[in-house]
DNA sequence: CGACGTATTGACTCGGCTCAAAACCTGTGG
DNA sequence: CCACAGGTTTTGAGCCGAGTCAATACGTCG
């Protein structure tokens, strides 16, 4: 008795993933239809570059599962990690309305499934459909707010505080007291994401253990008391916890 | 149509300033009209807060002349300067499509004239007019790119390089060799804008004099050779000079 | 078990911050 | 014209956080 092969039934699967993304929420099905038609689903191996900085932005992307990183390479050979994204996240969409050139590269961190959608479709859909336009604007505006926060964090918070902030954003919103969570990806990568070196990350995590009642066991982190961590972390920030961004 | 009487400024003045802003470029006059109707022009003194972080975003703003700063206050009483803007710049428009709350405060750095426009109008105009929507999206996307650059700079460049980058962006695009320019506002403020302390700014400027062939006389800066400054500044960045961002 | 990638630890350097003082401007009133 | 007051900018000394380089521990997979 053959069991289901899940990679098939592409159209329905795509539909689910695409339409439930906020960009398409409340959008009529005839606006949605061409996206479903044109969508291509891909599964690629770790390390694959989906695109690099400077490429023409002919597609934008939606992650189904797995992890990718957005990055920029500097002239002297360093790499800045712009963002790390997973299921449900959209990327590459911003360049479409700017200069049509990706401002960063995108690389898979592990085997990852994603959907690619044509930029041209997004452009026309946004131009012709009000709801799409408003959704797109909202996505952009939220991104801008996130980026503002990021800039503030880099300016105002030190390494342990940036990690604390990162951990707090991993917590479910409503909990109080103690929380156990595990880090979504490599510590090295988290470090890069937070704009610090792995060694600094390691030491900063150690000071959190000492000063903010945190326990760490490999990738598992136990926050003894959320409020304590907030007190330690959020003073140099302009947002009161819980921050509504992410 | 109703002809409203504005007590201080005739209709035409506003029209010039508003319609030449990129947000309204190519927009039909009947879409533009309600903005011109509803626009209010203001002139206020240095120090005045136009709004503060957390206010409801009922207006967005266009600067006619003068200077303003956008800033965020942290819980422990520090201030992060988000941006410094002057004639032709737009601000407060992002919150409208996000959560309707300003993410920063805005304060005048000197006597400044500005126009305030109702958020509600922007929202409806963007929802009903394709060109407005595309313009707004473009404004947003460009802002996002700028912010990305800012994050990269904070991460990768040291103080002298950040100043060098700032100076290079003040240069006219096509010049080569030597350039004379003067700083648009206080060194203290530039320092804050670049995420450093005034003392650091001063010292960093001194090292630029030494290492990158710069001369400084008060607010006047003479770049001996642009290429030399580029070589000194741009290595840790992912953009090749001239950066197309602002 | 060995081997490789990831994570931690140690010793050192250096950049930027702090606090404090001096130098420089610029406008004001005598 | 000078003296003074206020703000801005510079300079100095000392400290601390984060980066670097190098070595060691840890884990997981073969």
Coordinates of C-alpha atoms (C1' of nucleotides) in Angstrom, one line a residue:
Chain A
X1 CA 0.0 0.0 0.0
X2 CA 1.8 3.1 -1.2
X3 CA 1.8 6.0 1.1
X4 CA 1.5 9.6 -0.1
X5 CA 4.5 11.2 -1.7
X6 CA 4.4 14.6 -0.3
X7 CA 6.4 16.5 -2.8
X8 CA 3.7 16.2 -5.5
X9 CA 0.5 18.0 -5.8
X10 CA 2.5 21.2 -6.4
X11 CA -0.3 23.5 -7.3
X12 CA -2.3 23.0 -4.2
X13 CA 0.7 23.2 -1.9
X14 CA 1.9 26.3 -3.5
X15 CA -1.5 27.9 -3.2
X16 CA -1.5 27.3 0.5
X17 CA 1.9 28.7 1.1
X18 CA 1.5 31.7 -1.1
X19 CA -2.0 32.8 -0.1
X20 CA -1.4 32.5 3.6
X21 CA 1.5 35.0 3.4
X22 CA 0.5 38.3 4.6
X23 CA 1.4 40.0 1.3
X24 CA -1.6 38.3 -0.3
X25 CA -4.0 38.4 2.6
X26 CA -7.4 39.6 1.6
X27 CA -6.4 39.7 -2.1
X28 CA -9.0 38.5 -4.6
X29 CA -8.3 35.2 -6.2
X30 CA -8.1 36.6 -9.7
X31 CA -5.2 38.7 -8.6
X32 CA -3.7 35.8 -6.8
X33 CA -4.1 33.4 -9.7
X34 CA -1.2 34.6 -12.0
X35 CA 1.1 34.2 -9.0
X36 CA 0.1 30.6 -8.5
X37 CA 0.5 30.0 -12.2
X38 CA 3.9 31.5 -12.4
X39 CA 5.3 30.2 -9.1
X40 CA 8.1 27.8 -9.2
X41 CA 9.0 25.7 -6.3
X42 CA 12.6 24.7 -5.6
X43 CA 14.5 22.6 -3.2
X44 CA 18.2 23.1 -3.1
X45 CA 21.2 22.1 -1.0
X46 CA 22.9 23.9 1.8
X47 CA 25.4 26.5 0.4
X48 CA 23.5 27.2 -2.8
X49 CA 23.3 30.9 -3.7
X50 CA 19.9 31.9 -4.8
X51 CA 21.2 35.2 -6.0
X52 CA 24.0 37.5 -5.2
X53 CA 24.3 41.2 -4.6
X54 CA 24.1 43.1 -7.9
X55 CA 21.9 40.6 -9.7
X56 CA 18.9 41.8 -11.6
X57 CA 15.9 41.4 -9.3
X58 CA 13.7 39.3 -11.6
X59 CA 12.2 37.1 -8.9
X60 CA 11.2 37.5 -5.3
X61 CA 11.1 34.6 -2.9
X62 CA 9.0 32.9 -0.2
X63 CA 10.6 30.3 2.1
X64 CA 8.6 27.1 2.7
X65 CA 11.0 25.4 5.0
X66 CA 14.7 25.6 5.9
X67 CA 16.9 28.6 6.6
X68 CA 18.6 31.1 4.4
X69 CA 20.8 34.1 5.1
X70 CA 21.0 37.4 3.4
X71 CA 24.4 38.9 3.3
X72 CA 26.7 41.6 1.8
X73 CA 30.3 41.1 0.9
X74 CA 32.6 44.0 1.5
X75 CA 35.4 45.0 -0.8
X76 CA 38.1 43.7 1.6
X77 CA 36.5 40.3 1.7
X78 CA 34.4 40.4 4.8
X79 CA 30.8 39.4 5.0
X80 CA 28.0 41.2 6.8
X81 CA 24.9 39.1 7.6
X82 CA 21.9 41.2 6.9
X83 CA 19.3 38.8 8.0
X84 CA 18.5 35.1 8.6
X85 CA 15.1 33.9 7.5
X86 CA 13.0 30.8 7.7
X87 CA 9.5 29.4 6.8
X88 CA 7.0 32.1 5.8
X89 CA 9.5 34.8 5.3
X90 CA 9.7 36.8 2.1
X91 CA 12.8 38.2 0.5
X92 CA 14.1 40.0 -2.5
X93 CA 10.9 42.0 -2.9
X94 CA 12.3 45.3 -1.9
X95 CA 14.6 45.8 -4.9
X96 CA 11.7 45.6 -7.2
X97 CA 10.5 49.0 -6.2
X98 CA 13.9 50.5 -5.9
X99 CA 16.5 50.1 -8.6
X100 CA 15.7 46.5 -9.6
X101 CA 19.0 45.3 -8.3
X102 CA 19.3 43.0 -5.3
X103 CA 21.1 44.8 -2.5
X104 CA 22.3 41.6 -0.9
X105 CA 23.0 38.0 -1.7
X106 CA 20.9 35.1 -0.5
X107 CA 22.4 31.7 0.4
X108 CA 20.9 28.5 1.9
X109 CA 22.1 27.6 5.3
X110 CA 20.7 24.1 5.0
X111 CA 18.5 22.1 2.5
X112 CA 15.7 24.5 1.9
X113 CA 12.5 24.6 0.0
X114 CA 11.3 27.9 -1.4
X115 CA 9.0 29.4 -4.0
X116 CA 10.1 31.9 -6.6
X117 CA 7.7 34.4 -8.0
X118 CA 8.3 36.9 -10.9
X119 CA 9.0 40.4 -9.9
X120 CA 7.1 41.7 -12.9
X121 CA 3.9 40.1 -11.5
X122 CA 4.3 41.8 -8.2
X123 CA 4.8 45.1 -9.8
X124 CA 1.7 44.9 -11.9
X125 CA -0.4 43.4 -9.2
X126 CA 0.6 46.2 -6.8
X127 CA -0.1 48.8 -9.5
X128 CA -3.5 47.4 -10.3
X129 CA -4.8 46.1 -7.0
X130 CA -5.4 48.3 -4.0
X131 CA -5.2 45.6 -1.5
X132 CA -1.9 44.3 -2.8
X133 CA -0.5 47.8 -2.8
X134 CA -1.5 48.3 0.8
X135 CA -0.2 44.9 1.9
X136 CA 3.1 45.6 0.1
X137 CA 3.4 49.0 1.8
X138 CA 2.7 47.5 5.1
X139 CA 5.4 44.9 4.6
X140 CA 7.8 47.6 3.7
X141 CA 6.9 49.8 6.6
X142 CA 7.3 47.0 9.1
X143 CA 10.7 46.2 7.6
X144 CA 11.7 49.8 8.0
X145 CA 10.7 49.8 11.6
X146 CA 12.7 46.6 12.2
X147 CA 15.7 48.1 10.5
X148 CA 15.5 51.2 12.7
X149 CA 15.5 49.0 15.7
X150 CA 18.5 47.2 14.4
X151 CA 20.4 50.4 13.9
X152 CA 19.5 51.5 17.4
X153 CA 20.6 48.2 18.9
X154 CA 23.9 48.3 17.1
X155 CA 24.5 51.8 18.4
X156 CA 23.2 51.6 22.0
X157 CA 23.5 48.0 23.2
X158 CA 26.6 46.0 24.0
X159 CA 27.2 42.4 23.1
X160 CA 25.4 40.8 26.1
X161 CA 22.4 43.1 25.7
X162 CA 22.1 42.4 22.0
X163 CA 22.1 38.7 22.8
X164 CA 19.5 39.2 25.6
X165 CA 17.3 41.1 23.1
X166 CA 17.7 38.3 20.6
X167 CA 16.7 35.7 23.2
X168 CA 13.7 37.8 24.3
X169 CA 12.4 37.9 20.8
X170 CA 12.5 34.1 20.7
X171 CA 10.2 33.9 23.7
X172 CA 6.5 33.4 23.3
X173 CA 4.8 36.7 23.9
X174 CA 2.6 35.9 26.9
X175 CA 4.9 34.0 29.2
X176 CA 6.3 35.2 32.4
X177 CA 8.9 33.8 34.7
X178 CA 11.1 31.0 33.4
X179 CA 11.4 30.0 29.7
X180 CA 13.3 27.2 28.0
X181 CA 14.1 27.7 24.3
X182 CA 16.6 26.5 21.9
X183 CA 18.6 28.6 19.5
X184 CA 17.3 28.5 16.0
X185 CA 20.7 28.2 14.3
X186 CA 24.4 28.1 14.9
X187 CA 25.9 30.3 17.5
X188 CA 28.5 31.5 15.0
X189 CA 25.7 32.6 12.7
X190 CA 23.7 34.3 15.5
X191 CA 26.9 36.2 16.3
X192 CA 27.2 37.3 12.7
X193 CA 23.6 38.3 12.7
X194 CA 24.1 40.4 15.8
X195 CA 27.2 42.0 14.4
X196 CA 29.8 40.4 16.6
X197 CA 32.5 37.7 16.5
X198 CA 31.9 34.2 17.7
X199 CA 34.4 34.6 20.5
X200 CA 32.6 37.7 21.7
X201 CA 29.3 35.9 21.5
X202 CA 30.6 33.1 23.6
X203 CA 31.9 35.5 26.3
X204 CA 28.8 37.6 26.2
X205 CA 26.7 34.6 26.7
X206 CA 28.8 33.7 29.7
X207 CA 28.2 37.1 31.2
X208 CA 24.5 36.7 30.7
X209 CA 24.8 33.4 32.7
X210 CA 26.4 35.3 35.5
X211 CA 24.4 38.5 35.5
X212 CA 21.0 37.7 34.1
X213 CA 20.1 34.3 35.4
X214 CA 20.5 32.4 32.2
X215 CA 21.5 28.7 31.8
X216 CA 23.0 27.4 28.6
X217 CA 23.4 23.8 27.5
X218 CA 24.5 23.5 23.9
X219 CA 21.8 25.0 21.8
X220 CA 19.3 25.0 24.7
X221 CA 18.9 28.2 26.7
X222 CA 17.0 28.5 30.0
X223 CA 16.0 31.9 31.0
X224 CA 15.5 31.8 34.7
X225 CA 13.3 34.8 34.8
X226 CA 12.2 36.9 31.9
X227 CA 11.8 40.1 33.8
X228 CA 15.4 39.8 35.1
X229 CA 16.6 39.4 31.5
X230 CA 14.5 42.4 30.4
X231 CA 16.0 44.5 33.2
X232 CA 19.4 43.6 32.1
X233 CA 18.9 44.0 28.4
X234 CA 16.4 46.7 27.6
X235 CA 17.6 49.8 29.4
X236 CA 19.6 51.1 26.6
X237 CA 16.8 50.7 24.1
X238 CA 13.9 53.0 23.2
X239 CA 11.4 50.2 23.2
X240 CA 9.7 48.8 26.3
X241 CA 9.5 45.1 26.4
X242 CA 7.8 43.3 24.9
X243 CA 8.9 44.9 21.7
X244 CA 6.3 44.5 19.0
X245 CA 8.8 44.3 16.2
X246 CA 10.4 41.3 14.8
Chain B
X1 CA -15.3 72.7 -5.4
X2 CA -15.0 74.6 -2.1
X3 CA -12.4 77.3 -2.1
X4 CA -10.9 77.4 1.3
X5 CA -9.2 80.5 2.6
X6 CA -5.8 80.0 4.1
X7 CA -4.9 82.9 6.3
X8 CA -1.2 82.8 6.0
X9 CA -0.1 81.4 2.7
X10 CA -1.6 81.4 -0.7
X11 CA -2.4 78.2 -2.3
X12 CA 0.3 78.5 -5.0
X13 CA 3.3 78.4 -2.7
X14 CA 2.3 75.1 -1.2
X15 CA 1.5 73.7 -4.5
X16 CA 5.1 74.2 -5.7
X17 CA 6.7 72.6 -2.7
X18 CA 4.4 69.7 -2.6
X19 CA 4.0 68.8 -6.2
X20 CA 7.8 68.8 -6.9
X21 CA 8.4 66.2 -4.3
X22 CA 9.0 62.8 -5.8
X23 CA 6.1 61.3 -3.9
X24 CA 3.7 63.2 -6.1
X25 CA 5.7 63.1 -9.3
X26 CA 3.5 62.2 -12.3
X27 CA 0.4 62.2 -10.1
X28 CA -2.8 63.7 -11.6
X29 CA -3.9 67.0 -10.3
X30 CA -7.2 65.7 -9.0
X31 CA -5.3 63.3 -6.8
X32 CA -3.0 66.1 -5.7
X33 CA -5.8 68.6 -5.1
X34 CA -7.0 67.4 -1.7
X35 CA -3.4 67.5 -0.4
X36 CA -3.1 71.1 -1.4
X37 CA -6.4 71.8 0.2
X38 CA -5.5 70.1 3.5
X39 CA -1.9 71.2 3.7
X40 CA -0.9 73.4 6.5
X41 CA 2.3 75.3 6.5
X42 CA 4.2 76.0 9.7
X43 CA 7.2 77.9 10.8
X44 CA 8.5 77.2 14.3
X45 CA 11.5 77.9 16.4
X46 CA 14.6 75.9 17.0
X47 CA 14.0 73.2 19.7
X48 CA 10.3 72.7 18.9
X49 CA 9.1 69.1 18.9
X50 CA 6.9 68.4 15.9
X51 CA 6.0 65.1 17.4
X52 CA 7.5 62.5 19.7
X53 CA 7.9 58.8 19.6
X54 CA 4.7 57.1 20.4
X55 CA 2.4 59.8 19.1
X56 CA -0.4 58.8 16.8
X57 CA 0.8 59.4 13.2
X58 CA -2.0 61.7 12.0
X59 CA 0.2 63.8 9.8
X60 CA 3.3 63.4 7.7
X61 CA 5.7 66.2 6.9
X62 CA 7.6 67.9 4.2
X63 CA 10.4 70.3 5.0
X64 CA 10.5 73.6 3.1
X65 CA 13.6 75.0 4.6
X66 CA 15.7 74.6 7.8
X67 CA 16.8 71.4 9.5
X68 CA 15.2 68.8 11.7
X69 CA 16.4 65.7 13.5
X70 CA 14.7 62.4 14.0
X71 CA 15.6 60.7 17.2
X72 CA 14.7 58.0 19.7
X73 CA 15.1 58.3 23.4
X74 CA 16.2 55.3 25.3
X75 CA 14.9 54.2 28.6
X76 CA 18.1 55.2 30.4
X77 CA 18.0 58.7 29.0
X78 CA 20.2 58.5 26.0
X79 CA 19.3 59.8 22.6
X80 CA 19.9 58.1 19.3
X81 CA 19.8 60.3 16.2
X82 CA 18.0 58.5 13.5
X83 CA 18.4 61.0 10.8
X84 CA 18.9 64.7 10.1
X85 CA 16.8 66.2 7.3
X86 CA 16.4 69.4 5.4
X87 CA 14.5 71.0 2.5
X88 CA 12.6 68.6 0.3
X89 CA 12.8 65.7 2.7
X90 CA 9.7 63.8 3.8
X91 CA 9.2 62.3 7.2
X92 CA 6.6 60.6 9.4
X93 CA 5.2 58.8 6.4
X94 CA 6.3 55.3 7.2
X95 CA 4.3 54.9 10.4
X96 CA 1.1 55.4 8.4
X97 CA 1.4 52.0 6.7
X98 CA 2.7 50.3 9.7
X99 CA 1.1 50.6 13.1
X100 CA 0.1 54.2 12.9
X101 CA 2.5 55.3 15.7
X102 CA 5.6 57.4 15.0
X103 CA 8.7 55.3 15.7
X104 CA 10.8 58.4 16.5
X105 CA 10.5 62.0 17.6
X106 CA 11.1 65.0 15.3
X107 CA 12.7 68.2 16.6
X108 CA 13.7 71.4 14.9
X109 CA 17.4 72.2 14.9
X110 CA 16.8 75.7 13.8
X111 CA 13.9 77.9 12.7
X112 CA 12.3 75.8 10.1
X113 CA 9.4 75.9 7.8
X114 CA 7.5 72.8 7.0
X115 CA 4.3 71.5 5.5
X116 CA 2.1 69.0 7.3
X117 CA -0.3 66.8 5.4
X118 CA -2.9 64.4 6.8
X119 CA -2.0 60.8 7.0
X120 CA -5.5 59.8 6.1
X121 CA -5.2 61.5 2.7
X122 CA -2.0 59.7 1.9
X123 CA -3.6 56.4 2.8
X124 CA -6.6 56.9 0.6
X125 CA -4.6 58.4 -2.3
X126 CA -2.2 55.5 -2.2
X127 CA -5.1 53.0 -2.1
X128 CA -6.9 54.6 -5.0
X129 CA -4.2 55.9 -7.3
X130 CA -1.7 53.6 -8.9
X131 CA 1.0 56.2 -9.5
X132 CA 0.8 57.3 -5.9
X133 CA 1.1 53.8 -4.7
X134 CA 4.2 53.2 -6.9
X135 CA 5.8 56.4 -5.8
X136 CA 5.2 55.6 -2.2
X137 CA 6.6 52.1 -2.6
X138 CA 9.7 53.5 -4.3
X139 CA 10.2 56.0 -1.4
X140 CA 10.0 53.1 1.0
X141 CA 12.3 50.8 -0.9
X142 CA 14.9 53.5 -1.2
X143 CA 14.7 54.1 2.5
X144 CA 15.2 50.5 3.1
X145 CA 18.3 50.4 1.1
X146 CA 19.6 53.4 2.8
X147 CA 19.0 51.8 6.2
X148 CA 20.7 48.7 5.1
X149 CA 23.8 50.7 4.2
X150 CA 23.6 52.4 7.5
X151 CA 23.6 49.1 9.3
X152 CA 26.5 47.9 7.3
X153 CA 28.4 51.0 8.0
X154 CA 27.9 50.7 11.7
X155 CA 29.1 47.2 11.6
X156 CA 32.0 47.4 9.3
X157 CA 33.5 50.9 9.3
X158 CA 35.4 52.6 12.1
X159 CA 35.0 56.2 13.1
X160 CA 37.3 57.8 10.5
X161 CA 35.8 55.7 7.8
X162 CA 32.3 56.6 8.7
X163 CA 33.2 60.3 8.6
X164 CA 35.0 59.8 5.3
X165 CA 31.8 58.2 3.9
X166 CA 29.7 61.0 5.2
X167 CA 32.0 63.6 3.5
X168 CA 32.0 61.7 0.2
X169 CA 28.2 61.7 0.2
X170 CA 28.4 65.5 0.5
X171 CA 30.4 65.8 -2.7
X172 CA 28.9 66.5 -6.0
X173 CA 28.8 63.3 -8.0
X174 CA 30.9 64.1 -11.0
X175 CA 33.9 65.8 -9.5
X176 CA 37.4 64.4 -9.3
X177 CA 40.5 65.5 -7.5
X178 CA 40.0 68.2 -4.9
X179 CA 36.8 69.4 -3.4
X180 CA 35.9 72.1 -0.9
X181 CA 32.7 71.7 1.1
X182 CA 31.3 72.8 4.3
X183 CA 29.6 70.7 6.9
X184 CA 25.9 71.1 6.8
X185 CA 25.4 71.2 10.6
X186 CA 27.2 71.0 13.9
X187 CA 30.0 68.5 14.4
X188 CA 28.4 67.4 17.5
X189 CA 25.3 66.5 15.6
X190 CA 27.1 64.8 12.8
X191 CA 28.8 62.7 15.4
X192 CA 25.5 61.7 16.8
X193 CA 24.2 61.0 13.4
X194 CA 27.1 58.7 12.7
X195 CA 26.7 57.0 16.0
X196 CA 29.8 58.3 17.8
X197 CA 30.7 60.8 20.5
X198 CA 31.8 64.3 19.8
X199 CA 35.3 63.6 21.2
X200 CA 35.6 60.6 18.9
X201 CA 34.5 62.6 16.0
X202 CA 37.1 65.2 16.6
X203 CA 39.9 62.7 16.9
X204 CA 38.7 60.7 13.9
X205 CA 38.7 63.9 11.8
X206 CA 42.2 64.5 12.9
X207 CA 43.3 61.1 11.7
X208 CA 41.6 61.8 8.4
X209 CA 43.7 64.9 8.1
X210 CA 46.8 62.8 8.7
X211 CA 46.0 59.7 6.6
X212 CA 43.6 60.8 3.9
X213 CA 44.8 64.2 2.8
X214 CA 42.0 66.3 4.3
X215 CA 42.2 69.9 5.6
X216 CA 39.7 71.2 8.1
X217 CA 39.0 74.9 9.0
X218 CA 36.0 75.2 11.3
X219 CA 33.0 74.0 9.3
X220 CA 34.9 74.0 6.0
X221 CA 36.5 70.8 4.8
X222 CA 38.9 70.5 1.9
X223 CA 39.3 67.1 0.5
X224 CA 42.7 67.0 -1.2
X225 CA 41.9 64.2 -3.5
X226 CA 38.6 62.3 -3.6
X227 CA 40.2 59.1 -4.8
X228 CA 42.5 59.1 -1.9
X229 CA 39.6 59.5 0.5
X230 CA 37.7 56.7 -1.2
X231 CA 40.7 54.4 -0.9
X232 CA 40.9 55.1 2.8
X233 CA 37.1 54.9 3.4
X234 CA 35.4 52.4 1.2
X235 CA 37.3 49.2 1.6
X236 CA 35.2 47.9 4.5
X237 CA 32.0 48.6 2.6
X238 CA 30.1 46.5 0.1
X239 CA 29.4 49.4 -2.2
X240 CA 31.8 50.8 -4.7
X241 CA 32.1 54.5 -4.8
X242 CA 30.2 56.5 -5.8
X243 CA 27.5 54.9 -3.8
X244 CA 24.1 55.6 -5.4
X245 CA 22.3 55.8 -2.2
X246 CA 21.9 59.1 -0.4
Chain C
dC1 C1' 38.5 5.3 17.9
dG2 C1' 39.8 9.4 15.0
dA3 C1' 38.4 13.6 12.5
dC4 C1' 36.2 17.5 11.5
dG5 C1' 33.4 21.4 12.5
dT6 C1' 31.7 24.1 16.3
dA7 C1' 32.4 26.3 20.7
dT8 C1' 35.1 28.0 24.4
dT9 C1' 39.0 30.1 26.8
dG10 C1' 43.3 32.8 27.3
dA11 C1' 46.5 36.7 26.4
dC12 C1' 46.9 40.7 24.0
dT13 C1' 45.8 44.9 21.3
dC14 C1' 43.2 48.7 20.0
dG15 C1' 39.2 51.7 19.2
dG16 C1' 35.9 54.3 21.2
dC17 C1' 33.9 56.0 25.6
dT18 C1' 34.2 58.7 30.0
dC19 C1' 35.5 62.4 32.7
dA20 C1' 37.8 66.6 33.0
dA21 C1' 40.1 70.5 31.4
dA22 C1' 41.5 73.7 28.0
dA23 C1' 41.0 76.2 23.6
dC24 C1' 38.2 78.3 20.4
dC25 C1' 34.0 81.0 18.6
dT26 C1' 30.4 84.2 18.5
dG27 C1' 27.4 87.4 20.1
dT28 C1' 26.4 90.8 23.9
dG29 C1' 26.8 94.8 26.6
dG30 C1' 29.7 98.1 28.7
Chain D
dC1 C1' 37.1 98.1 21.3
dC2 C1' 37.3 95.1 25.0
dA3 C1' 35.6 91.8 28.4
dC4 C1' 32.7 88.3 29.3
dA5 C1' 29.4 84.4 28.9
dG6 C1' 27.7 80.7 26.4
dG7 C1' 28.2 77.2 23.5
dT8 C1' 31.1 74.3 20.6
dT9 C1' 35.4 71.9 19.6
dT10 C1' 39.6 70.0 20.8
dT11 C1' 43.0 67.7 23.8
dG12 C1' 44.6 64.6 27.6
dA13 C1' 44.5 60.5 30.7
dG14 C1' 42.6 56.3 31.8
dC15 C1' 39.2 52.5 31.2
dC16 C1' 36.6 49.0 29.1
dG17 C1' 34.5 46.3 25.4
dA18 C1' 35.2 43.9 21.5
dG19 C1' 38.4 42.1 17.9
dT20 C1' 42.5 39.1 17.0
dC21 C1' 45.3 35.2 17.1
dA22 C1' 46.2 30.9 19.0
dA23 C1' 45.2 27.0 21.6
dT24 C1' 42.1 23.9 23.7
dA25 C1' 37.6 21.5 24.6
dC26 C1' 33.4 19.6 22.9
dG27 C1' 30.2 16.8 19.8
dT28 C1' 28.8 14.3 16.1
dC29 C1' 29.5 11.5 12.6
dG30 C1' 32.3 8.4 10.1

